[in-house]
XYZ file of C-alpha atoms in Angstrom:
676
model
C 74.332 -27.725 -6.229
C 72.379 -28.010 -9.465
C 69.093 -29.864 -9.124
C 69.770 -33.571 -9.460
C 73.553 -33.216 -9.270
C 75.109 -33.838 -5.845
C 78.657 -32.660 -5.294
C 79.590 -36.061 -3.859
C 80.062 -37.572 -7.320
C 83.250 -35.601 -7.900
C 84.493 -36.411 -4.398
C 84.210 -40.148 -5.035
C 85.680 -39.821 -8.505
C 88.678 -37.877 -7.199
C 89.405 -40.597 -4.650
C 89.242 -43.300 -7.305
C 91.459 -41.278 -9.640
C 94.027 -40.964 -6.846
C 94.004 -44.748 -6.378
C 94.432 -45.239 -10.104
C 97.343 -42.792 -10.150
C 99.152 -44.674 -7.382
C 98.745 -47.986 -9.205
C 99.983 -46.529 -12.503
C 103.035 -45.033 -10.803
C 103.796 -48.419 -9.297
C 103.557 -49.986 -12.749
C 105.867 -47.369 -14.264
C 108.424 -47.491 -11.410
C 110.938 -49.617 -13.256
C 114.502 -49.207 -14.582
C 116.750 -51.212 -16.882
C 118.234 -53.092 -13.924
C 115.359 -53.300 -11.503
C 111.656 -53.905 -11.886
C 109.309 -53.098 -9.051
C 106.543 -55.750 -9.159
C 102.894 -54.868 -8.596
C 102.860 -57.070 -5.551
C 100.390 -55.139 -3.442
C 97.508 -55.706 -5.841
C 97.889 -59.480 -5.504
C 99.029 -59.786 -1.876
C 96.499 -61.706 0.224
C 95.726 -60.745 3.769
C 93.214 -61.605 6.435
C 90.046 -59.539 5.982
C 88.224 -59.451 9.291
C 84.976 -58.131 7.826
C 84.565 -61.312 5.720
C 84.156 -64.467 7.811
C 85.234 -67.423 5.667
C 86.457 -69.781 8.386
C 83.155 -71.649 8.208
C 81.723 -72.329 4.740
C 78.496 -73.979 5.887
C 76.610 -70.960 4.521
C 77.198 -72.315 1.007
C 74.422 -74.874 1.520
C 72.093 -72.192 2.896
C 71.878 -70.296 -0.404
C 68.713 -71.498 -2.187
C 68.714 -72.406 -5.853
C 67.039 -70.042 -8.298
C 64.151 -71.196 -10.466
C 64.938 -73.518 -13.386
C 62.705 -73.640 -16.480
C 62.570 -76.359 -19.122
C 60.448 -75.058 -21.999
C 59.041 -77.351 -24.674
C 59.983 -76.795 -28.307
C 56.695 -74.961 -28.821
C 57.277 -72.653 -25.840
C 60.855 -72.139 -26.989
C 59.729 -70.759 -30.338
C 59.505 -67.086 -29.258
C 62.042 -66.040 -26.561
C 60.510 -62.636 -25.731
C 57.025 -64.100 -25.378
C 58.340 -66.905 -23.167
C 60.394 -64.540 -21.012
C 57.370 -62.257 -20.546
C 55.439 -65.302 -19.365
C 57.950 -66.420 -16.722
C 59.172 -62.965 -15.645
C 56.584 -62.280 -12.890
C 57.638 -65.451 -11.072
C 61.324 -65.728 -11.983
C 62.193 -62.096 -11.270
C 61.525 -62.678 -7.561
C 64.896 -64.461 -7.461
C 66.794 -61.903 -9.547
C 68.159 -64.641 -11.807
C 66.797 -67.815 -13.366
C 68.061 -70.666 -15.503
C 66.522 -71.943 -18.748
C 67.477 -75.355 -20.114
C 67.345 -75.225 -23.904
C 65.352 -78.021 -25.591
C 67.668 -77.773 -28.622
C 71.450 -77.712 -28.751
C 73.992 -76.145 -31.032
C 75.302 -78.663 -33.572
C 78.456 -76.652 -34.339
C 80.712 -76.338 -31.245
C 81.989 -72.925 -30.184
C 85.601 -74.012 -30.768
C 84.918 -74.731 -34.423
C 83.112 -71.412 -34.831
C 85.925 -69.386 -33.277
C 88.794 -71.294 -34.908
C 87.397 -72.078 -38.387
C 84.464 -69.790 -39.104
C 86.389 -66.830 -37.661
C 90.007 -67.342 -38.815
C 92.437 -65.060 -37.050
C 90.181 -64.617 -34.025
C 92.294 -63.578 -31.012
C 91.554 -61.854 -27.740
C 93.385 -60.212 -24.856
C 92.713 -61.284 -21.282
C 92.459 -59.353 -18.051
C 94.565 -60.329 -15.065
C 92.336 -60.688 -12.008
C 93.891 -60.639 -8.525
C 92.499 -63.688 -6.756
C 91.983 -62.096 -3.355
C 89.548 -60.099 -1.265
C 90.087 -56.430 -0.547
C 89.638 -54.189 2.464
C 88.093 -51.643 0.098
C 89.836 -48.793 1.856
C 91.897 -45.946 0.439
C 95.029 -48.076 0.735
C 93.602 -51.414 -0.390
C 91.637 -51.728 -3.613
C 91.337 -54.435 -6.245
C 91.934 -53.485 -9.869
C 91.581 -55.593 -13.014
C 94.497 -54.486 -15.156
C 94.535 -54.759 -18.932
C 97.905 -56.509 -18.988
C 96.900 -60.034 -19.914
C 98.276 -61.950 -22.856
C 96.821 -62.403 -26.325
C 95.410 -65.825 -27.158
C 93.625 -67.834 -29.756
C 90.686 -69.828 -28.426
C 92.702 -73.060 -28.517
C 95.778 -71.548 -26.845
C 93.713 -70.172 -23.968
C 92.026 -73.556 -23.502
C 95.421 -75.251 -23.301
C 96.676 -72.758 -20.726
C 93.510 -73.002 -18.623
C 93.480 -76.799 -18.649
C 97.177 -76.882 -17.759
C 96.491 -74.747 -14.677
C 93.561 -76.960 -13.703
C 95.688 -80.108 -14.089
C 98.551 -78.590 -12.100
C 96.173 -77.993 -9.215
C 94.046 -81.159 -9.294
C 96.220 -83.602 -11.311
C 93.325 -84.164 -13.705
C 91.163 -82.300 -16.227
C 88.015 -84.120 -15.122
C 85.170 -82.063 -13.696
C 84.811 -81.996 -9.914
C 81.707 -81.697 -7.685
C 80.119 -78.267 -7.771
C 80.070 -77.784 -4.005
C 83.742 -78.748 -3.764
C 84.752 -76.170 -6.392
C 82.656 -73.519 -4.661
C 84.400 -74.160 -1.354
C 87.771 -74.164 -3.138
C 87.029 -70.775 -4.708
C 86.237 -69.031 -1.410
C 89.175 -70.695 0.351
C 91.505 -69.646 -2.456
C 90.273 -66.083 -2.669
C 90.666 -65.774 1.111
C 94.018 -67.409 1.822
C 95.176 -69.571 -1.082
C 98.514 -69.483 -2.878
C 97.221 -68.612 -6.366
C 97.825 -64.912 -6.902
C 95.871 -64.275 -10.077
C 93.859 -65.738 -12.915
C 93.143 -64.583 -16.452
C 89.709 -63.801 -17.811
C 88.755 -62.837 -21.358
C 85.690 -60.679 -20.775
C 83.796 -58.291 -23.026
C 85.207 -59.691 -26.264
C 83.352 -58.449 -29.328
C 81.834 -61.325 -31.249
C 79.664 -64.409 -31.055
C 80.231 -68.165 -30.959
C 76.884 -68.942 -32.604
C 77.518 -70.612 -35.940
C 76.528 -69.219 -39.321
C 75.749 -72.727 -40.555
C 72.196 -73.270 -41.775
C 72.301 -76.747 -40.227
C 72.693 -75.480 -36.648
C 69.229 -75.506 -35.047
C 70.018 -73.221 -32.131
C 71.927 -70.719 -34.262
C 68.969 -70.494 -36.643
C 66.435 -70.055 -33.856
C 65.339 -66.760 -32.299
C 67.512 -67.606 -29.263
C 70.642 -66.785 -31.259
C 72.067 -63.920 -29.213
C 73.252 -62.133 -32.346
C 69.634 -61.272 -33.188
C 67.718 -61.592 -29.896
C 68.009 -57.949 -28.803
C 66.408 -56.791 -32.059
C 63.490 -59.195 -32.213
C 60.068 -57.600 -32.939
C 59.052 -57.482 -29.257
C 62.424 -56.382 -27.906
C 62.532 -52.678 -27.040
C 66.207 -52.383 -28.041
C 65.209 -52.910 -31.672
C 64.511 -49.164 -31.753
C 68.199 -48.257 -31.302
C 69.791 -47.081 -34.544
C 73.410 -47.787 -33.574
C 74.955 -51.091 -32.531
C 76.278 -51.111 -28.954
C 78.683 -53.976 -28.159
C 77.535 -55.898 -25.094
C 74.104 -54.245 -25.143
C 72.538 -54.763 -28.564
C 75.366 -56.967 -29.858
C 76.676 -59.957 -27.880
C 80.074 -60.297 -26.256
C 82.086 -63.385 -25.405
C 83.345 -64.363 -21.938
C 86.100 -66.984 -21.928
C 87.230 -68.044 -18.478
C 89.412 -70.458 -16.549
C 89.325 -71.934 -13.046
C 88.256 -69.233 -10.539
C 87.993 -66.405 -13.070
C 85.181 -64.249 -11.725
C 82.685 -61.552 -12.505
C 82.261 -59.189 -9.561
C 79.021 -57.864 -8.100
C 77.279 -55.565 -10.541
C 73.948 -54.629 -12.041
C 73.295 -54.428 -15.781
C 73.613 -51.097 -17.583
C 70.318 -49.182 -17.485
C 68.851 -52.004 -15.365
C 68.342 -53.981 -18.581
C 67.637 -57.693 -18.766
C 70.593 -59.857 -19.707
C 70.756 -63.325 -21.211
C 73.882 -65.462 -20.986
C 74.369 -68.689 -22.966
C 76.939 -71.289 -21.896
C 78.560 -72.602 -25.092
C 81.058 -75.111 -23.742
C 83.385 -76.089 -20.908
C 83.148 -76.206 -17.122
C 80.188 -74.900 -15.139
C 79.678 -71.389 -13.767
C 78.282 -70.519 -10.356
C 76.022 -67.454 -10.251
C 74.756 -65.518 -7.233
C 71.795 -63.206 -7.701
C 69.965 -60.624 -5.584
C 66.410 -59.733 -6.709
C 65.804 -56.210 -7.951
C 63.373 -55.439 -5.133
C 66.254 -55.946 -2.650
C 68.786 -53.805 -4.562
C 68.604 -50.918 -2.082
C 69.239 -53.324 0.812
C 72.166 -54.808 -1.111
C 73.686 -51.343 -1.555
C 73.128 -50.533 2.114
C 75.062 -53.639 3.181
C 77.886 -52.875 0.741
C 78.089 -49.302 2.009
C 78.078 -50.252 5.698
C 79.933 -53.594 5.664
C 82.234 -53.622 2.619
C 83.459 -50.126 1.774
C 85.251 -48.067 4.404
C 84.258 -44.467 5.018
C 87.490 -43.031 3.618
C 86.306 -43.958 0.107
C 82.577 -44.029 0.841
C 81.119 -41.090 2.801
C 78.124 -42.316 4.809
C 76.059 -39.234 3.932
C 76.206 -39.842 0.154
C 73.643 -42.539 -0.759
C 74.557 -42.694 -4.476
C 78.292 -43.084 -3.885
C 78.040 -46.850 -3.420
C 76.202 -47.193 -6.736
C 78.968 -45.250 -8.448
C 81.779 -47.444 -7.104
C 79.831 -50.629 -7.899
C 79.679 -49.456 -11.516
C 83.396 -50.287 -11.644
C 82.498 -54.010 -11.486
C 85.496 -55.025 -9.364
C 83.775 -55.415 -5.972
C 83.780 -59.065 -4.872
C 82.763 -60.376 -1.459
C 81.160 -63.591 -0.150
C 77.348 -63.748 -0.307
C 77.094 -64.872 3.328
C 77.576 -61.209 4.227
C 74.230 -60.568 2.532
C 72.537 -63.536 4.197
C 73.674 -62.389 7.620
C 72.117 -58.966 6.991
C 68.759 -60.151 5.701
C 69.356 -59.657 1.969
C 67.926 -62.491 -0.166
C 70.477 -64.316 -2.354
C 69.888 -67.114 -4.851
C 72.273 -69.376 -6.718
C 72.487 -71.017 -10.150
C 75.024 -73.482 -11.498
C 75.074 -73.015 -15.265
C 76.172 -75.827 -17.561
C 76.706 -75.986 -21.337
C 73.469 -75.591 -23.276
C 71.801 -73.524 -20.543
C 70.742 -69.880 -20.454
C 70.901 -67.646 -17.378
C 68.603 -64.616 -17.281
C 69.214 -61.632 -15.000
C 66.257 -59.337 -14.362
C 66.181 -55.516 -14.116
C 67.941 -54.116 -11.065
C 69.267 -57.514 -9.945
C 72.840 -57.485 -8.655
C 74.776 -60.623 -9.557
C 78.269 -62.129 -9.369
C 79.933 -65.477 -9.935
C 82.943 -67.522 -11.010
C 84.037 -70.315 -13.369
C 84.751 -73.926 -12.399
C 87.351 -74.276 -15.148
C 87.835 -73.422 -18.803
C 84.566 -72.325 -20.410
C 83.060 -70.055 -23.024
C 79.901 -68.030 -22.577
C 78.125 -65.300 -24.481
C 75.824 -62.530 -23.275
C 73.698 -59.669 -24.545
C 71.119 -57.285 -23.114
C 67.480 -56.968 -24.076
C 64.384 -55.180 -22.848
C 60.624 -55.562 -22.963
C 57.845 -53.021 -22.495
C 57.621 -53.817 -18.791
C 61.259 -52.705 -18.339
C 60.541 -48.968 -18.658
C 59.737 -48.231 -14.983
C 63.064 -49.751 -13.911
C 64.859 -48.095 -16.807
C 63.446 -44.776 -15.643
C 64.872 -45.288 -12.145
C 68.326 -46.120 -13.499
C 68.216 -43.156 -15.861
C 67.627 -40.839 -12.912
C 70.512 -42.420 -11.000
C 72.820 -41.906 -13.961
C 71.702 -38.262 -14.065
C 72.699 -37.800 -10.422
C 76.205 -38.970 -11.333
C 76.326 -37.159 -14.694
C 76.936 -40.514 -16.363
C 76.365 -40.495 -20.108
C 73.774 -43.171 -20.953
C 74.567 -46.030 -23.309
C 71.079 -46.097 -24.817
C 68.687 -43.207 -25.644
C 65.966 -43.825 -23.056
C 63.534 -41.139 -24.238
C 63.789 -42.294 -27.830
C 63.079 -45.914 -26.914
C 60.095 -44.877 -24.789
C 58.516 -42.741 -27.512
C 59.111 -45.257 -30.285
C 57.697 -48.095 -28.191
C 54.608 -45.990 -27.417
C 54.163 -45.284 -31.126
C 54.457 -48.994 -31.844
C 51.873 -49.904 -29.198
C 49.484 -47.283 -30.541
C 49.772 -48.478 -34.135
C 49.531 -52.102 -33.055
C 46.301 -51.426 -31.163
C 44.771 -49.642 -34.154
C 45.633 -52.486 -36.500
C 44.972 -55.580 -34.409
C 42.550 -54.828 -31.569
C 39.271 -53.167 -30.786
C 39.098 -50.193 -28.475
C 37.340 -52.256 -25.828
C 40.254 -54.620 -25.256
C 42.519 -54.126 -22.247
C 46.243 -53.624 -22.496
C 48.447 -56.474 -21.341
C 50.409 -55.827 -18.147
C 53.714 -55.378 -19.988
C 52.281 -52.702 -22.281
C 50.542 -50.954 -19.380
C 53.867 -50.311 -17.658
C 55.285 -48.699 -20.783
C 52.111 -46.646 -21.269
C 52.127 -45.379 -17.687
C 55.730 -44.195 -17.973
C 55.061 -42.612 -21.369
C 51.980 -40.684 -20.203
C 53.756 -39.360 -17.119
C 56.734 -38.389 -19.274
C 54.626 -36.534 -21.864
C 52.640 -34.758 -19.147
C 55.793 -33.573 -17.366
C 57.385 -32.497 -20.652
C 54.326 -30.469 -21.639
C 54.112 -28.737 -18.261
C 57.834 -27.922 -18.323
C 57.466 -26.341 -21.781
C 54.461 -24.366 -20.551
C 56.527 -23.017 -17.660
C 59.278 -21.917 -20.016
C 56.881 -20.238 -22.440
C 55.128 -18.401 -19.622
C 58.459 -17.072 -18.365
C 59.507 -15.670 -21.722
C 60.927 -18.583 -23.698
C 60.116 -19.161 -27.353
C 59.120 -22.481 -28.871
C 60.759 -23.810 -32.047
C 60.844 -27.086 -33.888
C 64.067 -29.062 -33.850
C 66.049 -29.495 -37.035
C 65.640 -32.793 -38.835
C 69.002 -34.311 -38.015
C 69.868 -37.759 -36.715
C 71.514 -36.998 -33.406
C 71.333 -37.878 -29.753
C 71.414 -34.696 -27.696
C 72.629 -34.847 -24.089
C 71.789 -32.424 -21.321
C 74.780 -30.317 -20.343
C 73.818 -30.559 -16.659
C 72.774 -34.158 -16.015
C 73.663 -35.950 -19.297
C 70.107 -37.205 -19.893
C 69.253 -37.752 -23.545
C 66.855 -35.116 -24.918
C 64.765 -36.785 -27.620
C 61.485 -34.859 -27.304
C 62.671 -31.409 -26.284
C 65.417 -29.334 -24.713
C 66.117 -25.659 -24.238
C 69.079 -23.441 -24.907
C 69.990 -19.875 -24.102
C 72.562 -17.338 -25.208
C 74.587 -17.623 -22.001
C 75.342 -21.314 -22.515
C 75.963 -23.387 -25.621
C 75.063 -26.672 -23.949
C 71.505 -27.968 -24.387
C 69.571 -28.434 -21.135
C 66.812 -30.978 -20.588
C 63.420 -29.969 -19.221
C 63.863 -32.015 -16.046
C 65.520 -28.936 -14.583
C 62.403 -26.782 -14.945
C 63.026 -23.040 -15.324
C 65.391 -22.613 -12.373
C 68.838 -23.165 -13.880
C 70.453 -19.910 -12.737
C 70.015 -18.414 -16.200
C 69.680 -14.633 -16.272
C 69.558 -14.141 -20.039
C 66.351 -13.095 -21.740
C 66.834 -15.248 -24.820
C 65.694 -18.794 -24.186
C 64.422 -21.181 -26.836
C 62.728 -24.513 -26.218
C 63.241 -26.907 -29.120
C 60.659 -29.651 -29.673
C 60.289 -32.502 -32.130
C 58.208 -31.901 -35.225
C 55.979 -34.843 -34.316
C 55.335 -33.511 -30.806
C 51.595 -33.139 -31.438
C 51.380 -36.741 -32.643
C 53.121 -37.938 -29.486
C 50.781 -35.883 -27.300
C 47.758 -37.198 -29.201
C 48.906 -40.753 -28.501
C 49.423 -39.895 -24.841
C 45.893 -38.470 -24.620
C 44.458 -41.572 -26.300
C 46.278 -43.770 -23.790
C 44.798 -41.749 -20.925
C 41.298 -41.981 -22.431
C 41.532 -45.771 -22.661
C 42.965 -46.098 -19.167
C 39.674 -45.156 -17.524
C 40.204 -47.284 -14.449
C 43.689 -45.812 -13.966
C 42.569 -42.197 -14.277
C 43.419 -41.498 -10.625
C 46.973 -42.593 -11.331
C 47.453 -39.602 -13.638
C 45.457 -37.074 -11.624
C 48.348 -36.382 -9.254
C 50.305 -34.929 -12.163
C 47.766 -32.132 -12.594
C 47.518 -31.620 -8.839
C 51.205 -30.633 -8.669
C 50.905 -28.093 -11.495
C 49.983 -24.404 -11.466
C 46.230 -23.863 -11.188
C 46.140 -21.961 -14.495
C 47.761 -24.834 -16.389
C 45.657 -27.100 -18.611
C 47.133 -30.479 -19.634
C 48.000 -30.676 -23.334
C 46.975 -27.044 -23.907
C 47.965 -25.605 -27.293
C 51.303 -23.799 -27.572
C 52.376 -22.149 -30.824
C 55.553 -23.566 -32.305
C 57.764 -21.980 -34.949
C 59.855 -23.653 -37.639
C 63.612 -24.106 -37.522
C 64.683 -25.019 -41.044
C 68.172 -26.331 -41.629
C 70.179 -23.906 -43.710
C 72.467 -25.012 -46.475
C 75.486 -24.628 -44.187
C 73.847 -26.323 -41.192
C 76.684 -28.799 -40.853
C 79.514 -26.310 -41.317
C 81.617 -25.777 -38.211
C 80.915 -22.317 -36.751
C 83.593 -19.886 -35.752
C 85.361 -20.851 -32.533
C 85.608 -17.210 -31.593
C 81.998 -17.158 -30.460
C 82.661 -18.524 -26.987
C 80.650 -17.746 -23.870
C 80.166 -19.006 -20.344
C 83.186 -21.297 -20.218
C 82.708 -23.052 -23.580
C 86.210 -23.481 -24.950
C 87.293 -23.742 -28.532
C 87.671 -27.356 -29.585
C 85.285 -28.737 -26.958
C 82.730 -31.200 -28.209
C 79.076 -30.351 -27.560
C 76.737 -32.834 -25.926
C 75.529 -34.516 -29.091
C 76.134 -37.909 -30.618
C 75.451 -38.460 -34.305
C 74.191 -41.960 -35.030
C 75.962 -43.850 -37.791
C 73.713 -46.444 -39.360
C 76.482 -47.979 -41.417
C 78.935 -48.721 -38.637
C 78.775 -49.403 -34.935
C 79.016 -46.342 -32.746
C 80.342 -46.921 -29.260
C 79.593 -44.156 -26.806
C 82.532 -42.983 -24.770
C 82.454 -43.097 -21.013
C 81.907 -39.872 -19.113
C 84.064 -38.386 -16.405
C 82.303 -40.355 -13.688
C 84.003 -43.522 -14.939
C 87.507 -44.270 -13.708
C 89.520 -46.312 -16.181
C 91.175 -48.555 -13.655
C 87.754 -49.655 -12.421
C 86.142 -49.969 -15.822
C 85.467 -53.561 -16.818
C 82.551 -53.709 -19.225
C 82.070 -52.199 -22.686
C 85.599 -52.812 -23.922
C 85.316 -52.798 -27.699
C 87.738 -53.454 -30.533
C 86.237 -50.548 -32.488
C 88.998 -48.152 -33.512
C 89.410 -44.779 -31.870
C 88.905 -43.074 -35.202
C 85.480 -44.654 -35.626
C 84.434 -43.690 -32.115
C 85.360 -40.013 -32.362
C 82.545 -38.831 -34.617
C 81.289 -36.414 -31.955
C 84.721 -34.891 -31.464
C 85.314 -34.381 -35.184
C 82.112 -32.417 -35.717
C 82.432 -29.838 -32.890
C 79.252 -27.818 -32.482
C 77.448 -28.796 -35.693
C 74.052 -28.829 -34.035
C 71.867 -26.169 -35.708
C 70.505 -24.993 -32.344
C 74.050 -24.171 -31.310
C 74.482 -22.126 -34.472
C 71.318 -20.192 -33.660
C 72.775 -18.815 -30.463
C 76.305 -18.286 -31.707
C 75.085 -16.278 -34.670
C 72.369 -14.572 -32.652
C 74.878 -13.428 -30.038
C 77.233 -12.150 -32.724
C 74.395 -10.308 -34.485
C 73.211 -8.678 -31.242
C 76.728 -7.628 -30.296
C 77.155 -5.863 -33.635
C 73.667 -4.367 -33.719
C 72.557 -6.381 -36.755
C 69.303 -7.371 -35.044
C 67.369 -4.657 -33.209
C 65.915 -5.435 -29.816
C 62.451 -4.581 -31.103
C 62.471 -7.651 -33.319
C 62.103 -9.823 -30.232
C 58.892 -8.146 -29.068
C 56.394 -8.931 -31.776
C 57.076 -10.047 -35.330
C 54.562 -11.770 -37.562
C 55.626 -15.107 -39.034
C 57.193 -14.753 -42.488
C 55.266 -16.019 -45.514
C 58.043 -18.454 -46.493
C 60.385 -20.738 -44.580
C 63.387 -19.082 -42.997
C 66.877 -20.264 -42.297
C 68.698 -20.501 -38.990
C 69.937 -16.903 -39.162
C 66.415 -15.537 -39.472
C 64.417 -17.845 -37.281
C 66.021 -16.619 -34.062
C 64.442 -13.193 -34.507
C 60.818 -14.300 -34.741
C 58.639 -14.334 -31.669
C 56.569 -17.496 -31.601
C 54.384 -16.995 -28.591
C 52.993 -13.519 -27.893
C 51.632 -14.273 -24.435
C 53.632 -13.185 -21.415
C 53.066 -13.766 -17.717
C 54.547 -11.982 -14.715
C 53.745 -14.870 -12.382
C 56.649 -16.675 -10.829
C 56.818 -20.413 -11.278
C 58.900 -22.717 -9.128
C 60.983 -25.425 -10.731
C 59.606 -28.926 -10.743
C 61.565 -32.118 -10.212
C 60.462 -34.873 -12.546
C 60.915 -38.480 -11.450
C-alpha cells in the first residue's frame, strides 16, 4: 500500500461498478416484441432499519438560524457571511432573508432573455433503499427534455392530480407526505432538473438583486472570495447551476466538493425543506451511515473512508430521525422565494421540494475555509480522487494577497483577523513541510530545478493532489509525484529531480514574515521543527538550477520512450488551463457514473479533452524521456552527473538534465514523513 492510498478504494469501486453493470444490462435487456422494465429500481418495500410508522420526530428537529440583514449589511456578501459564520456554522446551514427582491422573474429570464433554453431531467426513484449489494438507488439520466414553461406545466399537473389544487399546503403536512410517500406511497418516481448550467438572474440594469453583489453569477469571484484565484470556470463551483424541481424531487445527503461553502437562492415556486448536520458532527454522521444505513457487503467495517466515497455519489437518502436517535445534531430550514440558504464547510445536507420551484446555487470560499479544505484534500488523496479546484494554488495566491494587503493598508503592529489567521497557519505549515521534503530529497541525491513557465495544473501520479509549488520526477516513472510522499516511494533509480516554482523564495519569504508576526503563536509552529531531522534548519538555502523551455517544448515526444507501465497514448497527470473557455475537469476512476449526480455540464466533449489531446507535453516529462534515451545510447557520460559547473548561458531541456545543481551529498538515511 502506497502511503496515503488504502486498497479499499478499489474494492468499493469494484462493487459499485458491478451494481452499475447489472442496472445497465437490465436497461438493455429488450427486444422488438418485449421490453423488460426497470421495475426493481422503483419497487418500494418495507425497510426495517428506517422507522417511519411514527412521524412525531418531524417536530423534534430544531430550526436553523435565520438572518435578516439590513440594506447596509447586505451590501457586501462575503463580509456579512464572515460576520455570521462563527454563530451560524454551528447549525451546518442557515437562512438569509434578502432585503431586496429580483424585479425580473426567473420565468421571464429563462424564456425571454435566454431563448431556446432547454434542460434534461433526471428520473428519481421515490423510495428508500436497503443499501445492500442487491438493493441500491440510482438516478438515471433518462428524463425528458423541457423548456422552463413545459416543466412547470407538468409539475403543476402532477401536484393537481394528487391534491386537486395548485395552492400551497402547510409545510408540516408536505413534510409528512414526503416521508410517507418515500416509504410506502404509490408514486414510483419524480423528475428533477439538477446541475443545469446557467443562471436565472436577469441581465436587466433595472433589477436590484441582479445588479447587487449577491448575484450568484459573480459572487464566487468577489474580491474577498478565495475562488477568484481560479483561472478556469468550473460549472457548479465558480459558476452557478440551476435546480428546477417538482413535488417530492429531492437532493440526497451529501457534502459540498472540497468542503466549500455553498449559497442557494430560491427564485420562484414552492418551498424547499433542508436538513443540515454541522461540520463538527460530520464524522458522527458518517459513523451512523456506515453502521445503520449501508450493509457490510458494500461497506466493509474496517475501511473508514469507504462511507465517504459512497456518499460522494449523492444518491443516499434516509430519514433524519435516524441521526437524532444516534445523537447526531440535525437542523432544518424551510426556504421560500427570495431567501438564501448557506451551507458551511463539512456540513452534510439533504432535502426535497414542496412543488414546482426554481433555485440556483454556487460555491464560494473565504480565508477561514483553508483548514477544512485541507482536510477534504487529504480525503480525496486517500481515494485518488482528482480535485476540482487547485488547492495549493489557491492557498499560495491567497497568502500573497494577504501579504500585499498588509503592506499596503496596515502597520506591522496590527493583528490579523481570525479569518486571515486560519489561512496563514495553513500556509506556514504547508511551506515548512514542502521545504523539509525538498531538503530530504536533496540530501538523498535529488537535484533541484525550476519549473518551466507554463500554465498547467500538475497532479500527483500516486494520490492525485495538485502540485503547484513543487513535485519530483524520476527516470523510472513519467508521472509527477507530490512531496507529501517524502522520499520513500519505492524508487530505486539514481536520477531524481525536484521541480520548484521560480517564485519559491518569495513564497518562503512571505511564510517567514508570517511566522515573525505571529509571535504569540510561535509554539504552534515549533512542532514542525521538532519532527524534523536534527541537522535540518527551517528555510535553509538550497541551490536551484534553471529549466528553460526549449523551442519544441510543446511538441509531442516519441511514444517509443515508455517505461514502468506508461503506455503510448496515455494522458499524463496535467491539466492545461484555458482562460478563454470553461474547462471542466473529468472525474477520476473513483467515481462511478451511475452514482454521479453533480457536475453535469453541457460543455462539449471536444472542449473538455484538452489534456488528452496534448499527451505528455509537460517539459519535465521531456527531460526524463530524452535523458533516458541519451543514457541508453551513451550520449551522456555518467561522469556528467557527478560535478559540472553551471553553464554561462541558459540551457534548454536537453542540456539541463546533465547539470548537477547541488554538490552536497549525505549518506544518512531519512524516513518518509506524512504531511497532514
